[in-house]
Short mmCIF file of C-alpha atoms and ligand atoms in Angstrom, two decimals:
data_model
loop_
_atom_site.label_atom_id
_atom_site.label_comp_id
_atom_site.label_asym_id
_atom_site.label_seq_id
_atom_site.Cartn_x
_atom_site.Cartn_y
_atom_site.Cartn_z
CA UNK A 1 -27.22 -7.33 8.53
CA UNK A 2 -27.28 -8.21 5.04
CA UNK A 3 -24.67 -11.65 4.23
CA UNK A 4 -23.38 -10.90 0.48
CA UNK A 5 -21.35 -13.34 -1.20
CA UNK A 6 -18.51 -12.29 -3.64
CA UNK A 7 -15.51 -14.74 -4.22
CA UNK A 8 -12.60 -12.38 -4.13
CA UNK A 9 -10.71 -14.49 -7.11
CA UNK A 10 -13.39 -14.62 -9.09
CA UNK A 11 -12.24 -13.22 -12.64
CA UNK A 12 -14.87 -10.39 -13.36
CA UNK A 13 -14.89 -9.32 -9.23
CA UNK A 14 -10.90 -8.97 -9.61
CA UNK A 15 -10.90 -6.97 -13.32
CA UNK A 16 -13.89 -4.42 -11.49
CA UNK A 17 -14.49 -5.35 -7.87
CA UNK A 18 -16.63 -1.83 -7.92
CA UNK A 19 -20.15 -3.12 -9.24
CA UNK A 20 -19.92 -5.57 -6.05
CA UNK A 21 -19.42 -2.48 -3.89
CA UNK A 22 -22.15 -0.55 -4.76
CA UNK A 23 -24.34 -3.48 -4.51
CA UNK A 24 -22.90 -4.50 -0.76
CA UNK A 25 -23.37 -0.68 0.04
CA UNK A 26 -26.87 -0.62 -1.24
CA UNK A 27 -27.80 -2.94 2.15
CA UNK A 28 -25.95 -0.23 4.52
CA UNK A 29 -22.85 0.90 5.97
CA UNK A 30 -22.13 -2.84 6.72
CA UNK A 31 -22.61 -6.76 5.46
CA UNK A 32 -21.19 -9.48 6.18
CA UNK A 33 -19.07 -10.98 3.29
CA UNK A 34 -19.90 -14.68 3.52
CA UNK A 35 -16.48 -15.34 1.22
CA UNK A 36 -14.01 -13.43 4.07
CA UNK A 37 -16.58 -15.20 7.10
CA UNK A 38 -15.88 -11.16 8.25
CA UNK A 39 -18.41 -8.52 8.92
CA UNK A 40 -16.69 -5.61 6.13
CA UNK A 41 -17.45 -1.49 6.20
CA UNK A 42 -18.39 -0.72 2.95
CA UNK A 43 -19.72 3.23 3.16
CA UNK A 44 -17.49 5.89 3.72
CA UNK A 45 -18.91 6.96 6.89
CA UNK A 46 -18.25 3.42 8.22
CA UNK A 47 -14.68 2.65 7.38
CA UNK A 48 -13.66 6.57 7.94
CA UNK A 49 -15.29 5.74 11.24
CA UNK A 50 -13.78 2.46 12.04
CA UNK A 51 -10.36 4.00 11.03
CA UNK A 52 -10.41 6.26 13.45
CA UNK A 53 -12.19 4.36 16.35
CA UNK A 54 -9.39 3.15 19.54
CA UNK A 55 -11.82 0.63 20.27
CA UNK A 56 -10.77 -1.99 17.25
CA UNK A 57 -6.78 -1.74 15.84
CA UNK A 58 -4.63 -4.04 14.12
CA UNK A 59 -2.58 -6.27 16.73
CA UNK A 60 -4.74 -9.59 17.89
CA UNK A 61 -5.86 -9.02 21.29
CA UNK A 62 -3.68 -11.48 23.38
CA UNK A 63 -6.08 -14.09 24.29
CA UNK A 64 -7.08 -14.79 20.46
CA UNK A 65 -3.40 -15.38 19.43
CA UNK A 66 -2.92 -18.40 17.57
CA UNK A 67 0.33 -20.88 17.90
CA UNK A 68 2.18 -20.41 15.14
CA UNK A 69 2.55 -22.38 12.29
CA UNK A 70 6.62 -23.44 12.42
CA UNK A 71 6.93 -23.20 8.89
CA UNK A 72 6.07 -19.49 8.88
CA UNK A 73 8.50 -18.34 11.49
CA UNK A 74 10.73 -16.17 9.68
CA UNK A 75 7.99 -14.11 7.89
CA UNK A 76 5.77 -13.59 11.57
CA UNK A 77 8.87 -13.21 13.15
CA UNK A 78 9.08 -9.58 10.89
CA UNK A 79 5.17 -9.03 11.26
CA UNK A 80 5.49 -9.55 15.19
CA UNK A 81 8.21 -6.64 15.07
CA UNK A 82 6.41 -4.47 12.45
CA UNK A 83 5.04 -1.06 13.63
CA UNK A 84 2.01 -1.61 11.26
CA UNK A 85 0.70 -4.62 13.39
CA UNK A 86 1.43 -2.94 16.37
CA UNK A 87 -0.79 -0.61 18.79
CA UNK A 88 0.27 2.01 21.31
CA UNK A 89 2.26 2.20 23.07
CA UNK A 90 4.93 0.11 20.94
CA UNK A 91 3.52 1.52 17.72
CA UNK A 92 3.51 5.43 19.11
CA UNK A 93 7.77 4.48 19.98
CA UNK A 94 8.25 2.78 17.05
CA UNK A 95 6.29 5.42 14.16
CA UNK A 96 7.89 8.27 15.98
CA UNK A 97 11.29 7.03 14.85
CA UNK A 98 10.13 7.25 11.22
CA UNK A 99 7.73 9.93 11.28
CA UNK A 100 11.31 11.87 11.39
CA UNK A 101 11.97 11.26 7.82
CA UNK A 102 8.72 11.63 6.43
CA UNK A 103 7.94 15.30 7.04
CA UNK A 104 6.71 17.01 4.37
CA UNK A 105 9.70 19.21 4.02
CA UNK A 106 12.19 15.90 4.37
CA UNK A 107 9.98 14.52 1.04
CA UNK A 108 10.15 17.81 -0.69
CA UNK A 109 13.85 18.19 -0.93
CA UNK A 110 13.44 14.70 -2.90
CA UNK A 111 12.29 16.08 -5.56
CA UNK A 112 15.42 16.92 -7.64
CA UNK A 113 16.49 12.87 -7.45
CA UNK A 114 13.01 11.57 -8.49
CA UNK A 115 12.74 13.66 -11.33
CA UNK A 116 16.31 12.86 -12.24
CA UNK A 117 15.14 9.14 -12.17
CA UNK A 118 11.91 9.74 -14.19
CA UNK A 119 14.05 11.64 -17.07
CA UNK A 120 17.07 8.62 -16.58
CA UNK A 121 14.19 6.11 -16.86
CA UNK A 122 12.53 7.61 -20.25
CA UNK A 123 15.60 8.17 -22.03
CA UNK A 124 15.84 4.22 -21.79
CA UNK A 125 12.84 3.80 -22.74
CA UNK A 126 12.61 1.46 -26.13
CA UNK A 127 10.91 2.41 -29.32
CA UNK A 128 8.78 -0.73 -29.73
CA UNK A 129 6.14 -1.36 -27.29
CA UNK A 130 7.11 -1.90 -23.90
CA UNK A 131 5.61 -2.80 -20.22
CA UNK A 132 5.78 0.75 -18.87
CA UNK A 133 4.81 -0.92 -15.31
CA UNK A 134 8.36 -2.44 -15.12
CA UNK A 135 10.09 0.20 -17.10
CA UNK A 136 9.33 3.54 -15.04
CA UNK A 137 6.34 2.58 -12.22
CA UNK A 138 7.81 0.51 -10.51
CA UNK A 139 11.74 1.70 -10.55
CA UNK A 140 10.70 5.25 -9.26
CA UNK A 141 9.28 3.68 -6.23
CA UNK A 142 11.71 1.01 -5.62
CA UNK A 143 14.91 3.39 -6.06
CA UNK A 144 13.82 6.45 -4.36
CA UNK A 145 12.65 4.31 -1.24
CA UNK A 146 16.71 2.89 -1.22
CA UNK A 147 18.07 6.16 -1.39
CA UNK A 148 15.75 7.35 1.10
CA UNK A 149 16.87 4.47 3.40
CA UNK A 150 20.33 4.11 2.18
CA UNK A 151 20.37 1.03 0.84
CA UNK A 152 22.45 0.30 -2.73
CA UNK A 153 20.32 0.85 -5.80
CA UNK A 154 21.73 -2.16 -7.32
CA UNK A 155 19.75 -4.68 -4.24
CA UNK A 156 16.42 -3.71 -6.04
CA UNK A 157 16.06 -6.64 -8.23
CA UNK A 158 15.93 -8.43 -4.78
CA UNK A 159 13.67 -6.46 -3.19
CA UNK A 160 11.23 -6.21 -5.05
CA UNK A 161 11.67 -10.66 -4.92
CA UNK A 162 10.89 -10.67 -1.79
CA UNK A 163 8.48 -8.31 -1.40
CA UNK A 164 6.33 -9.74 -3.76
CA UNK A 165 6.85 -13.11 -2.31
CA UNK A 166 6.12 -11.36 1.66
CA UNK A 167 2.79 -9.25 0.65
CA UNK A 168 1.46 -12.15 -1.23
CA UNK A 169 0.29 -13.57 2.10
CA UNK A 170 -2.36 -10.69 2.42
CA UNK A 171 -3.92 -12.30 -1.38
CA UNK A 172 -6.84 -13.98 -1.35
CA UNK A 173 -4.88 -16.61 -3.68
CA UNK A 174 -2.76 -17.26 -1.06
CA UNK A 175 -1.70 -21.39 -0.75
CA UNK A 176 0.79 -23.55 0.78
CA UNK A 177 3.68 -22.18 -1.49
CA UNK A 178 2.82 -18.69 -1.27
CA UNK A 179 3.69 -19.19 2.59
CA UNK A 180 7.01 -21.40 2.11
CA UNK A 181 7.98 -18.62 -0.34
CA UNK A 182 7.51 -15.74 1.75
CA UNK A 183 9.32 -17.30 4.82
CA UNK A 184 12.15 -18.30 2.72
CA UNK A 185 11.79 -14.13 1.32
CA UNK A 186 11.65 -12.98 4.95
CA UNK A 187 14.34 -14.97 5.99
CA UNK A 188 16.60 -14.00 3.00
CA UNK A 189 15.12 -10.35 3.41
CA UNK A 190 16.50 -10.47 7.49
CA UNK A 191 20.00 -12.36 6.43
CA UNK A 192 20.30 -9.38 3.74
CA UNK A 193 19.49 -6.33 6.16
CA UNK A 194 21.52 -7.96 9.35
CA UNK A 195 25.00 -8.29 7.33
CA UNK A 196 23.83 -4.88 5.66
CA UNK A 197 23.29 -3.07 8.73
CA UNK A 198 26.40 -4.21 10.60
CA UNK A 199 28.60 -2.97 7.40
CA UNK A 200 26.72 0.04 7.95
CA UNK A 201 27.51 0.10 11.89
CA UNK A 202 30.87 1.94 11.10
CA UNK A 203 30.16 4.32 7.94
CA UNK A 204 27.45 6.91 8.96
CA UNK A 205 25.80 8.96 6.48
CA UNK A 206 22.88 11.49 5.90
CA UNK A 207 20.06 8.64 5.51
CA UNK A 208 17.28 6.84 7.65
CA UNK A 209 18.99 3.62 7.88
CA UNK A 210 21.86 5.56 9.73
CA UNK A 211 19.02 7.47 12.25
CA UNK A 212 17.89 3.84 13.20
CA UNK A 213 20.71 2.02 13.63
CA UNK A 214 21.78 5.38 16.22
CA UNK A 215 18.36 4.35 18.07
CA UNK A 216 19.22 1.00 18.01
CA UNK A 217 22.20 1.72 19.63
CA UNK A 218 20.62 4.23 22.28
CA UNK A 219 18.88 0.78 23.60
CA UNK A 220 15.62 1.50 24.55
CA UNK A 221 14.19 2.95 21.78
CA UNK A 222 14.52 0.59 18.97
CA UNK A 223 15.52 -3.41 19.46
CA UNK A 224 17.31 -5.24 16.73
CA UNK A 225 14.74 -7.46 15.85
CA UNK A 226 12.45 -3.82 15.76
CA UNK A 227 15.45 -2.14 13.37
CA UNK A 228 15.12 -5.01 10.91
CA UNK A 229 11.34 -5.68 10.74
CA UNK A 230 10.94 -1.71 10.19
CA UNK A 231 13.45 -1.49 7.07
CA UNK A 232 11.93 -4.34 5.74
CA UNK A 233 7.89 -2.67 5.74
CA UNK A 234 9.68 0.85 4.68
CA UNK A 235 11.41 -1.33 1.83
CA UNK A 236 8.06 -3.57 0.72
CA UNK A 237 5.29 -0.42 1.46
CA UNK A 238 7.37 2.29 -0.18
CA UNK A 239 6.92 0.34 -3.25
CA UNK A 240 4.57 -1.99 -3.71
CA UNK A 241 1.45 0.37 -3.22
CA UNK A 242 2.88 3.58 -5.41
CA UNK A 243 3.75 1.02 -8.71
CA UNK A 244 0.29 0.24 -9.06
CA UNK A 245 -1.37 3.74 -8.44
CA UNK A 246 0.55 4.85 -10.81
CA UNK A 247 0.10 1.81 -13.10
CA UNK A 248 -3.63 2.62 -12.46
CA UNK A 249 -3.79 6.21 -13.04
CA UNK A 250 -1.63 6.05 -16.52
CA UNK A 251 -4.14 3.28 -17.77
CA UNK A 252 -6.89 5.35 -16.89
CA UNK A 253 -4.97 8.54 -18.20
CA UNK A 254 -4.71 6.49 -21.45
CA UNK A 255 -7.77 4.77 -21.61
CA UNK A 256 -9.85 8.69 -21.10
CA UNK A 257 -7.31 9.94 -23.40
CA UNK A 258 -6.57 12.49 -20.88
CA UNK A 259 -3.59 14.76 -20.71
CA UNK A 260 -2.23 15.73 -17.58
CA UNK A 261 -0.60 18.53 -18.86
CA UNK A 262 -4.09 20.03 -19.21
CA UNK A 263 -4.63 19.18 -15.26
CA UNK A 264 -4.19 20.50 -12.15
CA UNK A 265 -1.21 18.02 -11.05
CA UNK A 266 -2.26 17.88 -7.73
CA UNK A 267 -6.11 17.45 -7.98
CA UNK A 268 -5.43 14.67 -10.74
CA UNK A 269 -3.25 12.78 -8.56
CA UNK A 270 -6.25 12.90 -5.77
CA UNK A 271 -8.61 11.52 -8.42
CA UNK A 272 -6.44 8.55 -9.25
CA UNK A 273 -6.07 7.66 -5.96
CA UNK A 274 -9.86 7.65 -5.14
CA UNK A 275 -11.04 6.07 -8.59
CA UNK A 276 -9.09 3.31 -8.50
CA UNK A 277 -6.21 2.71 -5.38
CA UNK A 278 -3.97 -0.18 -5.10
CA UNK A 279 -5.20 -1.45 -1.80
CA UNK A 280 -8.61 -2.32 -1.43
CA UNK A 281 -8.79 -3.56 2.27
CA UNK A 282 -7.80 -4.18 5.38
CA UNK A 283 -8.60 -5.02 8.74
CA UNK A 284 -9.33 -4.45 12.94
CA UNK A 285 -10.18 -5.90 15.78
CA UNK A 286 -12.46 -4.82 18.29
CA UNK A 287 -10.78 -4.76 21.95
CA UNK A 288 -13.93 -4.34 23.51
CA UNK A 289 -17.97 -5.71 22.93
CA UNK A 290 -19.04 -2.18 21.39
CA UNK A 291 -22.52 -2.19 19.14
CA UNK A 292 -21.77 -0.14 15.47
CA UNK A 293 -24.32 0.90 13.02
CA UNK A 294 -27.01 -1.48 14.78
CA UNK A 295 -24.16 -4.41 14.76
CA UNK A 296 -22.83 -5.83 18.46
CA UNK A 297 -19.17 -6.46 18.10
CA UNK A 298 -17.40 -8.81 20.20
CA UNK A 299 -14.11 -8.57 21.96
CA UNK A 300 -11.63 -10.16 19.09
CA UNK A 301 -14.19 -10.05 16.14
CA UNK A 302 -12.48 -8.91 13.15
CA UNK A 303 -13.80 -5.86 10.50
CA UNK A 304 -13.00 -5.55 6.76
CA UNK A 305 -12.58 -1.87 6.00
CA UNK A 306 -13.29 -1.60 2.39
CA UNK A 307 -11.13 1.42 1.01
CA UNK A 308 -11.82 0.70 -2.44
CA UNK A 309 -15.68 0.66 -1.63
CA UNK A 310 -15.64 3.57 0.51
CA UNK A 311 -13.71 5.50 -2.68
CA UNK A 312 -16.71 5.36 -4.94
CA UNK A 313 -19.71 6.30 -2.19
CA UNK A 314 -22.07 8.17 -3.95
CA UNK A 315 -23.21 9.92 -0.83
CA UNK A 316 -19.41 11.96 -0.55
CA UNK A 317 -18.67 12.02 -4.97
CA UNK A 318 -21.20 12.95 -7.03
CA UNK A 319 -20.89 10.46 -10.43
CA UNK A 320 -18.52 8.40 -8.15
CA UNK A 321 -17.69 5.95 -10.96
CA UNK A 322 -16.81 8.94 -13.08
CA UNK A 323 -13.04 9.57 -13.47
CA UNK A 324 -12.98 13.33 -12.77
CA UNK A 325 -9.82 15.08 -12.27
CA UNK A 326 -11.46 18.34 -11.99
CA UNK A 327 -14.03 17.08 -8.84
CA UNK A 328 -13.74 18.90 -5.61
CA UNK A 329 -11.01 17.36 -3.64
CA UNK A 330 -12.61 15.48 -1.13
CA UNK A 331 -10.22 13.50 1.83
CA UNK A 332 -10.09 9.96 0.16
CA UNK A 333 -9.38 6.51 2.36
CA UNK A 334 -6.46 5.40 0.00
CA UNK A 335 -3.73 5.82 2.96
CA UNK A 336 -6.12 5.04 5.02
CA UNK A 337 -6.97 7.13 8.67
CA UNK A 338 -6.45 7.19 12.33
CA UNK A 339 -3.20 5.67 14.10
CA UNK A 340 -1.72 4.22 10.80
CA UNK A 341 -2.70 6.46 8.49
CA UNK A 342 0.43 6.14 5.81
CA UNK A 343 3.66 7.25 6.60
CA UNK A 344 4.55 7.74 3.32
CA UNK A 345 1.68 9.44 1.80
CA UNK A 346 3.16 12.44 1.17
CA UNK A 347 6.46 10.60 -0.83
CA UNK A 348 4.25 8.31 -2.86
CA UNK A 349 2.21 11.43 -4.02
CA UNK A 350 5.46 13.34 -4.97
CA UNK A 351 6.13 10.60 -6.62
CA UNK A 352 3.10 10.56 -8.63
CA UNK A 353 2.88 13.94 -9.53
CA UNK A 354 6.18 14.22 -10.88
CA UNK A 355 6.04 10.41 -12.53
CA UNK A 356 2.63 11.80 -14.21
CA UNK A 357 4.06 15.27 -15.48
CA UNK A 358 7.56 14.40 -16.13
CA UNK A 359 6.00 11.35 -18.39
CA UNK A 360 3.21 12.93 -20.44
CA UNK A 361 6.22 16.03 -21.10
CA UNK A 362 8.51 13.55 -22.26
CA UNK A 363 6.27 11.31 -24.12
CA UNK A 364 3.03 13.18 -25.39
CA UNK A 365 2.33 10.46 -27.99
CA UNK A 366 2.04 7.54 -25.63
CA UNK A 367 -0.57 4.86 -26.13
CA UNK A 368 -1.47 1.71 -25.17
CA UNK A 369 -0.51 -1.18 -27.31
CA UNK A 370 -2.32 -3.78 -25.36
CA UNK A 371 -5.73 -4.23 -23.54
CA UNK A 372 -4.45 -3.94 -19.95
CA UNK A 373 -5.38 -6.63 -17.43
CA UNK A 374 -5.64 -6.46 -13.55
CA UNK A 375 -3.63 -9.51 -11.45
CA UNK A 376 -5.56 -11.71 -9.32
CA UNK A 377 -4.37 -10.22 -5.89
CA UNK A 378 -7.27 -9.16 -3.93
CA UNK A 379 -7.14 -6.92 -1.74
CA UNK A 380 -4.26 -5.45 -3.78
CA UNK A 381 -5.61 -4.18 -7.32
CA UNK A 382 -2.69 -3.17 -9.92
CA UNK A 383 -2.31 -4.52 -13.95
CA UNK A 384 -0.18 -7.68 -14.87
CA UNK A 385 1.29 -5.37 -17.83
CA UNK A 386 0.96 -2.09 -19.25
CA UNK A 387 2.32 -2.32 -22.70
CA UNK A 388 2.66 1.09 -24.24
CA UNK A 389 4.44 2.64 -27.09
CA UNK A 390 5.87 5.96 -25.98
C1 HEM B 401 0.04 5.36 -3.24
C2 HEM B 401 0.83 4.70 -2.43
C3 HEM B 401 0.44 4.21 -1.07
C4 HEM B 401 -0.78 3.83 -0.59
C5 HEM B 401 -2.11 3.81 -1.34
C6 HEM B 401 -0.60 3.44 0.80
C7 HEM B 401 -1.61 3.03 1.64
C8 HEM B 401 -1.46 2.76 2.99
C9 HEM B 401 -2.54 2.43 3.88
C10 HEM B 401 -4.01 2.29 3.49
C11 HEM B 401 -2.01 2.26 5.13
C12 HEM B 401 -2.79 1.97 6.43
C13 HEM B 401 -3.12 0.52 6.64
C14 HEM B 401 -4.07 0.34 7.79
O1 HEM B 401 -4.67 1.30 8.28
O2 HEM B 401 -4.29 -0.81 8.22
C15 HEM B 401 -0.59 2.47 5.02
C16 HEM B 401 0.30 2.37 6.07
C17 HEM B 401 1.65 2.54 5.92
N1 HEM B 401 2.33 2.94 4.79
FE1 HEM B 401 1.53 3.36 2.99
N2 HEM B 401 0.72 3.58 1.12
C18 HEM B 401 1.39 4.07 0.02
C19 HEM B 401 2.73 4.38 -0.07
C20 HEM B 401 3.63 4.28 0.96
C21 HEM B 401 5.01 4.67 0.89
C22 HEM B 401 5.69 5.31 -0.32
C23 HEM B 401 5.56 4.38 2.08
C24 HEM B 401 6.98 4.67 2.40
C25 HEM B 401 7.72 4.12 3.19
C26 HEM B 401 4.53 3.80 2.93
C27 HEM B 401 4.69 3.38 4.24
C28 HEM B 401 3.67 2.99 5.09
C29 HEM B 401 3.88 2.60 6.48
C30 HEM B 401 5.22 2.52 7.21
C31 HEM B 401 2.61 2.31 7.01
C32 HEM B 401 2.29 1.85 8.43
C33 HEM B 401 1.88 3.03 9.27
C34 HEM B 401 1.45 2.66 10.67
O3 HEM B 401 1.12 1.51 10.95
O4 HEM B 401 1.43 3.57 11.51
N3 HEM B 401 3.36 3.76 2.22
N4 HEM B 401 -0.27 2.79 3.71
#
């Protein structure tokens, strides 16, 4: 297998990580990136496959569990009780719980409050240049995932605080201080949520936060430690992922000078999501010694899955670096596949579609005022700013 070395900070990689693809996926369906010490999928055939395969998943196979470091307590004591590190058959109890609220017809009836909130949103917008990333991509997210829970509106500053400060431990920039400030946001995050959902013990209403404090109560289904850990990954992933596709897809909207008006909504959304989505990798283990595309596994080895890579494989989009809203609609690994494919795929796309349209009706003039710049967060790829003047 082919070792490639890429440093995942390094300023051109993180403003166009895609050159480095196509050059890792010239050597096959898998290298081995020297920077992550990780063998990483980096055709679509290979991560679709990996995805899908019961023989790796994302919980550490007992015997390679590490002590853990006392300083990071709070914030593993939420991943330890998170359904997305967990494997069946905790993670078949605890995703049926949510799965409840994500149907596709549950998301639908959403619709009337988010395009309330887009139209609230623009009528504030101002009429010098503004960061339309903090203004309207990121408050659609954030707000509709609190309703959607049923927690108060006005918490969102906060949330999005510590969500920042808890997903920043997946950057490759992460240091000492990114992992005292996401304990101290997990532990704030759990004080928050505990008081919350105790004031909440005694005044049911129609929202998920009421479902899973009911299943909480049942007992067996859902432990406290489970009930908190699972509002807090709704909270951080029904957010943090949507902001920046969206933040992607208007800068490339803008950059094209494509309207979406002229689009098929839902095809368009599909493109911006392949071309360029905010999360660019994550990872398995294998459970069992098991040979892949002419590489031998061991028991506890870990694989990168390169989404971002397997987006742009010329062998499934023709022109993959092409921004094509009209291309065939081919099954894309932005939410990923298998066991954890994303819960909340089908929310964070009616978000986008009616973020896109209800924005380009409202504001047909809108440009960019700035050159917009990506952060330095691999594996998570969304701008710093995207100053526009509507
Ligand atoms: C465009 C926006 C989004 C993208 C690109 C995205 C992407 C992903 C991906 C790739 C995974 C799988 C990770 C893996 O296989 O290791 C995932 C899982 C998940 N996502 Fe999303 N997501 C988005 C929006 C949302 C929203 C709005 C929610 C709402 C709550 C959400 C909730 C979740 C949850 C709970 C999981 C864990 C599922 C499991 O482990 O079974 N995501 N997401």
């Amino acid at each position: 297998m082919k070792t490639v070395l890429q440093s995942p900070v390094d300023p051109e990689f993180v403003q166009d990580p895609y050159p480095f693809y196509h050059s890792a996926r010239a050597h096959g369906n898998l290298v081995y990136w020297e920077d992550y010490r990780k063998v990483a999928a980096v055709s679509h055939r290979a991560v679709q496959a990996l995805l899908k395969d019961r023989r790796f998943g994302r919980e550490v196979p007992d015997e390679f569990q590490r002590p853990a470091a006392a300083h990071l307590a709070p914030w593993l004591n939420v991943e330890a009780h998170s359904l997305l590190e967990a494997e069946p058959p905790r993670h078949t109890r605890l995703r049926a719980l949510v799965m409840r609220a994500f149907t596709s017809r549950g998301i639908a009836a959403l619709e009337p409050s988010v395009l309330d909130l887009c139209n609230t949103l623009i009528d504030r917008f101002p009429s010098d240049p503004f960061d339309l990333l903090d203004a309207y991509c990121t408050q659609i997210p954030v707000i509709t995932i609190c309703r959607l829970l049923g927690v108060p509106e006005q918490q969102s500053p906060d949330l999005l605080r510590w969500s920042h400060a808890m997903v920043a431990m997946y950057q490759a920039s992460r240091t000492r201080q990114t992992e005292d400030e996401a304990a101290t946001a997990a532990q704030e995050f759990t004080a928050f949520l505990s008081d919350y959902i105790e004031k909440r013990r005694s005044d049911p209403q129609d929202d998920l936060i009421t479902r899973l404090i009911e299943a909480e109560e049942e007992g067996e289904k859902l432990s406290r430690d489970e009930l908190v850990a699972t509002c807090i990954l709704l909270l951080n992933a029904g957010h943090e992922a949507t902001v920046h596709s969206l933040g992607n897809g208007v800068k490339t909207l803008l950059q094209l000078g494509l309207d979406p008006r002229n689009c098929d909504i839902d095809e368009l959304v599909e493109e911006i999501l392949r071309y360029d989505p905010p999360l660019h990798m994550f990872t398995r283990y294998a459970y069992e010694d098991v040979e892949i595309y002419g590489h031998r596994f061991k028991r506890g080895d870990e694989v990168a899955l390169l989404l971002g890579a397997a987006n742009r494989d010329p062998s499934v989009w023709n022109e993959p670096d092409v921004f094509d809203p009209t291309r065939p609609v081919v099954t894309n690994t932005s939410f990923g596949g298998g066991l954890h494919f994303c819960v909340g795929a089908p929310l964070a796309r009616l978000e986008m579609r009616l973020a896109l349209k209800v924005l380009f009706q409202r504001c047909p003039n809108i440009r960019l005022s700035a050159e917009p710049n990506y952060s330095n967060t691999y594996h998570f790829r969304g701008l710093t700013r995207l100053v526009v003047q509507a």
